[in-house]
């Protein structure tokens, strides 16, 4: 059985991201950046749309995770861009 270490988490409304690292690599994993971008109703105040970002460094290499919830359908292209 492999054990994992919870390195970091981030949330925005229904967006939830977590980075788990194998215990044998946890000493090499460092959180570099965490960001939340709110969008949607009331100029982003409510944050029903948006993105979360996690950036970590392991063994000298950067890994970035982006999770987003954007406006749906073809009619939402302008809002997404």
mmCIF file of N, CA and C in Angstrom:
data_model
loop_
_atom_site.group_PDB
_atom_site.id
_atom_site.type_symbol
_atom_site.label_atom_id
_atom_site.label_comp_id
_atom_site.label_asym_id
_atom_site.label_seq_id
_atom_site.Cartn_x
_atom_site.Cartn_y
_atom_site.Cartn_z
ATOM 1 N N UNK A 1 0.837 -1.178 0.000
ATOM 2 C CA UNK A 1 0.000 0.000 0.000
ATOM 3 C C UNK A 1 0.882 1.242 0.000
ATOM 4 N N UNK A 2 0.618 2.157 -0.948
ATOM 5 C CA UNK A 2 1.379 3.389 -1.060
ATOM 6 C C UNK A 2 0.694 4.476 -0.249
ATOM 7 N N UNK A 3 1.460 5.191 0.515
ATOM 8 C CA UNK A 3 0.922 6.291 1.314
ATOM 9 C C UNK A 3 1.202 7.611 0.623
ATOM 10 N N UNK A 4 0.252 8.521 0.726
ATOM 11 C CA UNK A 4 0.371 9.828 0.089
ATOM 12 C C UNK A 4 0.282 10.934 1.120
ATOM 13 N N UNK A 5 0.898 12.040 0.786
ATOM 14 C CA UNK A 5 0.925 13.234 1.612
ATOM 15 C C UNK A 5 0.119 14.315 0.896
ATOM 16 N N UNK A 6 -0.790 14.975 1.614
ATOM 17 C CA UNK A 6 -1.562 16.067 1.046
ATOM 18 C C UNK A 6 -0.696 17.322 1.066
ATOM 19 N N UNK A 7 -0.195 17.712 -0.102
ATOM 20 C CA UNK A 7 0.710 18.854 -0.193
ATOM 21 C C UNK A 7 -0.041 20.169 -0.077
ATOM 22 N N UNK A 8 -1.150 20.304 -0.811
ATOM 23 C CA UNK A 8 -1.914 21.551 -0.768
ATOM 24 C C UNK A 8 -3.296 21.352 -1.375
ATOM 25 N N UNK A 9 -4.211 22.263 -1.041
ATOM 26 C CA UNK A 9 -5.547 22.277 -1.632
ATOM 27 C C UNK A 9 -5.914 23.729 -1.935
ATOM 28 N N UNK A 10 -6.899 23.889 -2.811
ATOM 29 C CA UNK A 10 -7.426 25.210 -3.127
ATOM 30 C C UNK A 10 -8.863 25.029 -3.606
ATOM 31 N N UNK A 11 -9.724 25.999 -3.301
ATOM 32 C CA UNK A 11 -11.134 25.896 -3.673
ATOM 33 C C UNK A 11 -11.695 27.242 -4.098
ATOM 34 N N UNK A 12 -12.698 27.172 -4.958
ATOM 35 C CA UNK A 12 -13.505 28.326 -5.354
ATOM 36 C C UNK A 12 -14.889 27.783 -5.645
ATOM 37 N N UNK A 13 -15.849 28.084 -4.766
ATOM 38 C CA UNK A 13 -17.208 27.546 -4.899
ATOM 39 C C UNK A 13 -17.136 26.031 -5.106
ATOM 40 N N UNK A 14 -17.543 25.543 -6.286
ATOM 41 C CA UNK A 14 -17.555 24.106 -6.554
ATOM 42 C C UNK A 14 -16.275 23.557 -7.148
ATOM 43 N N UNK A 15 -15.266 24.408 -7.366
ATOM 44 C CA UNK A 15 -13.977 23.934 -7.873
ATOM 45 C C UNK A 15 -13.097 23.562 -6.687
ATOM 46 N N UNK A 16 -12.614 22.354 -6.696
ATOM 47 C CA UNK A 16 -11.732 21.903 -5.618
ATOM 48 C C UNK A 16 -10.558 21.167 -6.242
ATOM 49 N N UNK A 17 -9.367 21.563 -5.902
ATOM 50 C CA UNK A 17 -8.165 20.898 -6.396
ATOM 51 C C UNK A 17 -7.289 20.522 -5.211
ATOM 52 N N UNK A 18 -6.680 19.367 -5.321
ATOM 53 C CA UNK A 18 -5.767 18.888 -4.280
ATOM 54 C C UNK A 18 -4.560 18.254 -4.953
ATOM 55 N N UNK A 19 -3.389 18.455 -4.378
ATOM 56 C CA UNK A 19 -2.173 17.812 -4.869
ATOM 57 C C UNK A 19 -1.697 16.858 -3.788
ATOM 58 N N UNK A 20 -1.672 15.593 -4.139
ATOM 59 C CA UNK A 20 -1.160 14.562 -3.241
ATOM 60 C C UNK A 20 0.160 14.049 -3.804
ATOM 61 N N UNK A 21 1.121 13.823 -2.931
ATOM 62 C CA UNK A 21 2.444 13.387 -3.335
ATOM 63 C C UNK A 21 2.785 12.109 -2.577
ATOM 64 N N UNK A 22 3.372 11.171 -3.268
ATOM 65 C CA UNK A 22 3.823 9.951 -2.609
ATOM 66 C C UNK A 22 4.782 10.324 -1.480
ATOM 67 N N UNK A 23 4.664 9.649 -0.364
ATOM 68 C CA UNK A 23 5.516 9.954 0.793
ATOM 69 C C UNK A 23 7.005 9.918 0.457
ATOM 70 N N UNK A 24 7.393 9.076 -0.473
ATOM 71 C CA UNK A 24 8.821 8.989 -0.816
ATOM 72 C C UNK A 24 9.324 10.215 -1.582
ATOM 73 N N UNK A 25 8.408 11.035 -2.115
ATOM 74 C CA UNK A 25 8.794 12.239 -2.859
ATOM 75 C C UNK A 25 8.440 13.539 -2.139
ATOM 76 N N UNK A 26 7.786 13.458 -0.987
ATOM 77 C CA UNK A 26 7.261 14.672 -0.352
ATOM 78 C C UNK A 26 8.343 15.665 0.055
ATOM 79 N N UNK A 27 9.547 15.221 0.330
ATOM 80 C CA UNK A 27 10.618 16.147 0.706
ATOM 81 C C UNK A 27 11.090 16.983 -0.478
ATOM 82 N N UNK A 28 10.766 16.560 -1.689
ATOM 83 C CA UNK A 28 11.172 17.278 -2.891
ATOM 84 C C UNK A 28 10.059 18.154 -3.463
ATOM 85 N N UNK A 29 8.878 18.109 -2.882
ATOM 86 C CA UNK A 29 7.721 18.851 -3.394
ATOM 87 C C UNK A 29 7.514 20.133 -2.597
ATOM 88 N N UNK A 30 7.463 21.258 -3.306
ATOM 89 C CA UNK A 30 7.290 22.563 -2.679
ATOM 90 C C UNK A 30 6.198 23.321 -3.436
ATOM 91 N N UNK A 31 5.279 23.925 -2.700
ATOM 92 C CA UNK A 31 4.248 24.762 -3.323
ATOM 93 C C UNK A 31 4.885 26.104 -3.677
ATOM 94 N N UNK A 32 4.794 26.480 -4.953
ATOM 95 C CA UNK A 32 5.378 27.726 -5.434
ATOM 96 C C UNK A 32 4.325 28.831 -5.505
ATOM 97 N N UNK A 33 3.114 28.489 -5.952
ATOM 98 C CA UNK A 33 2.082 29.504 -6.116
ATOM 99 C C UNK A 33 0.705 28.869 -6.007
ATOM 100 N N UNK A 34 -0.240 29.661 -5.493
ATOM 101 C CA UNK A 34 -1.655 29.295 -5.440
ATOM 102 C C UNK A 34 -2.447 30.530 -5.825
ATOM 103 N N UNK A 35 -3.369 30.391 -6.786
ATOM 104 C CA UNK A 35 -4.139 31.551 -7.252
ATOM 105 C C UNK A 35 -5.604 31.202 -7.408
ATOM 106 N N UNK A 36 -6.451 32.192 -7.181
ATOM 107 C CA UNK A 36 -7.890 32.074 -7.416
ATOM 108 C C UNK A 36 -8.302 33.258 -8.279
ATOM 109 N N UNK A 37 -9.031 32.982 -9.359
ATOM 110 C CA UNK A 37 -9.566 34.033 -10.213
ATOM 111 C C UNK A 37 -11.079 33.906 -10.210
ATOM 112 N N UNK A 38 -11.755 34.882 -9.611
ATOM 113 C CA UNK A 38 -13.214 34.877 -9.557
ATOM 114 C C UNK A 38 -13.762 35.585 -10.786
ATOM 115 N N UNK A 39 -14.819 35.020 -11.355
ATOM 116 C CA UNK A 39 -15.504 35.632 -12.494
ATOM 117 C C UNK A 39 -16.988 35.321 -12.344
ATOM 118 N N UNK A 40 -17.805 35.893 -13.213
ATOM 119 C CA UNK A 40 -19.228 35.593 -13.146
ATOM 120 C C UNK A 40 -20.035 36.763 -12.628
ATOM 121 N N UNK A 41 -21.078 36.467 -11.869
ATOM 122 C CA UNK A 41 -22.001 37.492 -11.382
ATOM 123 C C UNK A 41 -21.297 38.595 -10.599
ATOM 124 N N UNK A 42 -21.789 39.786 -10.722
ATOM 125 C CA UNK A 42 -21.316 40.938 -9.934
ATOM 126 C C UNK A 42 -19.811 41.150 -10.068
ATOM 127 N N UNK A 43 -19.315 41.095 -11.290
ATOM 128 C CA UNK A 43 -17.882 41.309 -11.560
ATOM 129 C C UNK A 43 -16.995 40.358 -10.770
ATOM 130 N N UNK A 44 -17.459 39.142 -10.586
ATOM 131 C CA UNK A 44 -16.661 38.139 -9.893
ATOM 132 C C UNK A 44 -16.854 38.083 -8.399
ATOM 133 N N UNK A 45 -17.681 38.956 -7.850
ATOM 134 C CA UNK A 45 -17.867 38.984 -6.393
ATOM 135 C C UNK A 45 -18.406 37.650 -5.885
ATOM 136 N N UNK A 46 -19.364 37.083 -6.597
ATOM 137 C CA UNK A 46 -19.951 35.812 -6.168
ATOM 138 C C UNK A 46 -19.045 34.647 -6.537
ATOM 139 N N UNK A 47 -18.348 34.742 -7.650
ATOM 140 C CA UNK A 47 -17.382 33.715 -8.007
ATOM 141 C C UNK A 47 -17.990 32.407 -8.477
ATOM 142 N N UNK A 48 -19.134 32.471 -9.171
ATOM 143 C CA UNK A 48 -19.735 31.236 -9.654
ATOM 144 C C UNK A 48 -18.992 30.693 -10.871
ATOM 145 N N UNK A 49 -18.162 31.485 -11.478
ATOM 146 C CA UNK A 49 -17.282 31.064 -12.570
ATOM 147 C C UNK A 49 -15.875 31.496 -12.186
ATOM 148 N N UNK A 50 -14.889 30.861 -12.787
ATOM 149 C CA UNK A 50 -13.525 31.266 -12.493
ATOM 150 C C UNK A 50 -12.558 30.113 -12.593
ATOM 151 N N UNK A 51 -11.414 30.271 -11.933
ATOM 152 C CA UNK A 51 -10.355 29.270 -12.020
ATOM 153 C C UNK A 51 -9.522 29.253 -10.746
ATOM 154 N N UNK A 52 -8.916 28.108 -10.498
ATOM 155 C CA UNK A 52 -7.934 27.963 -9.428
ATOM 156 C C UNK A 52 -6.660 27.397 -10.050
ATOM 157 N N UNK A 53 -5.531 27.789 -9.485
ATOM 158 C CA UNK A 53 -4.243 27.358 -10.030
ATOM 159 C C UNK A 53 -3.310 26.986 -8.889
ATOM 160 N N UNK A 54 -2.605 25.893 -9.070
ATOM 161 C CA UNK A 54 -1.582 25.450 -8.125
ATOM 162 C C UNK A 54 -0.299 25.206 -8.909
ATOM 163 N N UNK A 55 0.807 25.710 -8.397
ATOM 164 C CA UNK A 55 2.091 25.482 -9.047
ATOM 165 C C UNK A 55 3.038 24.910 -8.007
ATOM 166 N N UNK A 56 3.641 23.782 -8.334
ATOM 167 C CA UNK A 56 4.578 23.148 -7.417
ATOM 168 C C UNK A 56 5.916 22.931 -8.117
ATOM 169 N N UNK A 57 6.928 22.704 -7.318
ATOM 170 C CA UNK A 57 8.254 22.391 -7.842
ATOM 171 C C UNK A 57 8.690 21.067 -7.238
ATOM 172 N N UNK A 58 9.078 20.146 -8.113
ATOM 173 C CA UNK A 58 9.570 18.835 -7.671
ATOM 174 C C UNK A 58 10.827 18.495 -8.453
ATOM 175 N N UNK A 59 11.877 18.167 -7.739
ATOM 176 C CA UNK A 59 13.130 17.771 -8.372
ATOM 177 C C UNK A 59 13.595 18.795 -9.410
ATOM 178 N N UNK A 60 13.421 20.080 -9.102
ATOM 179 C CA UNK A 60 13.885 21.132 -9.987
ATOM 180 C C UNK A 60 12.974 21.431 -11.169
ATOM 181 N N UNK A 61 11.849 20.746 -11.275
ATOM 182 C CA UNK A 61 10.907 20.957 -12.377
ATOM 183 C C UNK A 61 9.612 21.553 -11.835
ATOM 184 N N UNK A 62 9.010 22.454 -12.597
ATOM 185 C CA UNK A 62 7.750 23.073 -12.210
ATOM 186 C C UNK A 62 6.578 22.318 -12.826
ATOM 187 N N UNK A 63 5.521 22.155 -12.038
ATOM 188 C CA UNK A 63 4.284 21.522 -12.494
ATOM 189 C C UNK A 63 3.146 22.450 -12.100
ATOM 190 N N UNK A 64 2.302 22.776 -13.077
ATOM 191 C CA UNK A 64 1.206 23.701 -12.821
ATOM 192 C C UNK A 64 -0.115 23.009 -13.112
ATOM 193 N N UNK A 65 -1.068 23.159 -12.181
ATOM 194 C CA UNK A 65 -2.399 22.579 -12.307
ATOM 195 C C UNK A 65 -3.403 23.723 -12.389
ATOM 196 N N UNK A 66 -4.267 23.690 -13.404
ATOM 197 C CA UNK A 66 -5.297 24.713 -13.562
ATOM 198 C C UNK A 66 -6.644 24.014 -13.657
ATOM 199 N N UNK A 67 -7.594 24.484 -12.866
ATOM 200 C CA UNK A 67 -8.948 23.943 -12.848
ATOM 201 C C UNK A 67 -9.881 25.126 -13.066
ATOM 202 N N UNK A 68 -10.761 25.035 -14.074
ATOM 203 C CA UNK A 68 -11.620 26.190 -14.354
ATOM 204 C C UNK A 68 -13.066 25.782 -14.630
ATOM 205 N N UNK A 69 -13.949 26.723 -14.377
ATOM 206 C CA UNK A 69 -15.382 26.582 -14.654
ATOM 207 C C UNK A 69 -15.790 27.831 -15.407
ATOM 208 N N UNK A 70 -16.067 27.666 -16.696
ATOM 209 C CA UNK A 70 -16.334 28.803 -17.562
ATOM 210 C C UNK A 70 -17.772 28.779 -18.071
ATOM 211 N N UNK A 71 -18.167 29.854 -18.735
ATOM 212 C CA UNK A 71 -19.510 29.954 -19.306
ATOM 213 C C UNK A 71 -19.704 28.863 -20.375
ATOM 214 N N UNK A 72 -20.863 28.184 -20.374
ATOM 215 C CA UNK A 72 -21.091 27.076 -21.298
ATOM 216 C C UNK A 72 -21.629 27.518 -22.666
ATOM 217 N N UNK A 73 -21.642 26.591 -23.588
ATOM 218 C CA UNK A 73 -22.300 26.691 -24.898
ATOM 219 C C UNK A 73 -21.587 27.668 -25.843
ATOM 220 N N UNK A 74 -21.961 27.599 -27.098
ATOM 221 C CA UNK A 74 -21.379 28.482 -28.115
ATOM 222 C C UNK A 74 -21.673 29.948 -27.817
ATOM 223 N N UNK A 75 -22.816 30.223 -27.226
ATOM 224 C CA UNK A 75 -23.167 31.614 -26.920
ATOM 225 C C UNK A 75 -22.272 32.204 -25.832
ATOM 226 N N UNK A 76 -21.533 31.380 -25.104
ATOM 227 C CA UNK A 76 -20.672 31.848 -24.025
ATOM 228 C C UNK A 76 -19.229 32.094 -24.445
ATOM 229 N N UNK A 77 -18.940 32.011 -25.759
ATOM 230 C CA UNK A 77 -17.557 32.180 -26.233
ATOM 231 C C UNK A 77 -16.996 33.538 -25.808
ATOM 232 N N UNK A 78 -17.772 34.598 -25.972
ATOM 233 C CA UNK A 78 -17.292 35.932 -25.611
ATOM 234 C C UNK A 78 -16.964 36.009 -24.114
ATOM 235 N N UNK A 79 -17.798 35.425 -23.278
ATOM 236 C CA UNK A 79 -17.555 35.442 -21.827
ATOM 237 C C UNK A 79 -16.307 34.627 -21.467
ATOM 238 N N UNK A 80 -16.087 33.509 -22.161
ATOM 239 C CA UNK A 80 -14.921 32.672 -21.866
ATOM 240 C C UNK A 80 -13.631 33.349 -22.256
ATOM 241 N N UNK A 81 -13.668 34.129 -23.327
ATOM 242 C CA UNK A 81 -12.444 34.783 -23.808
ATOM 243 C C UNK A 81 -12.253 36.104 -23.119
#
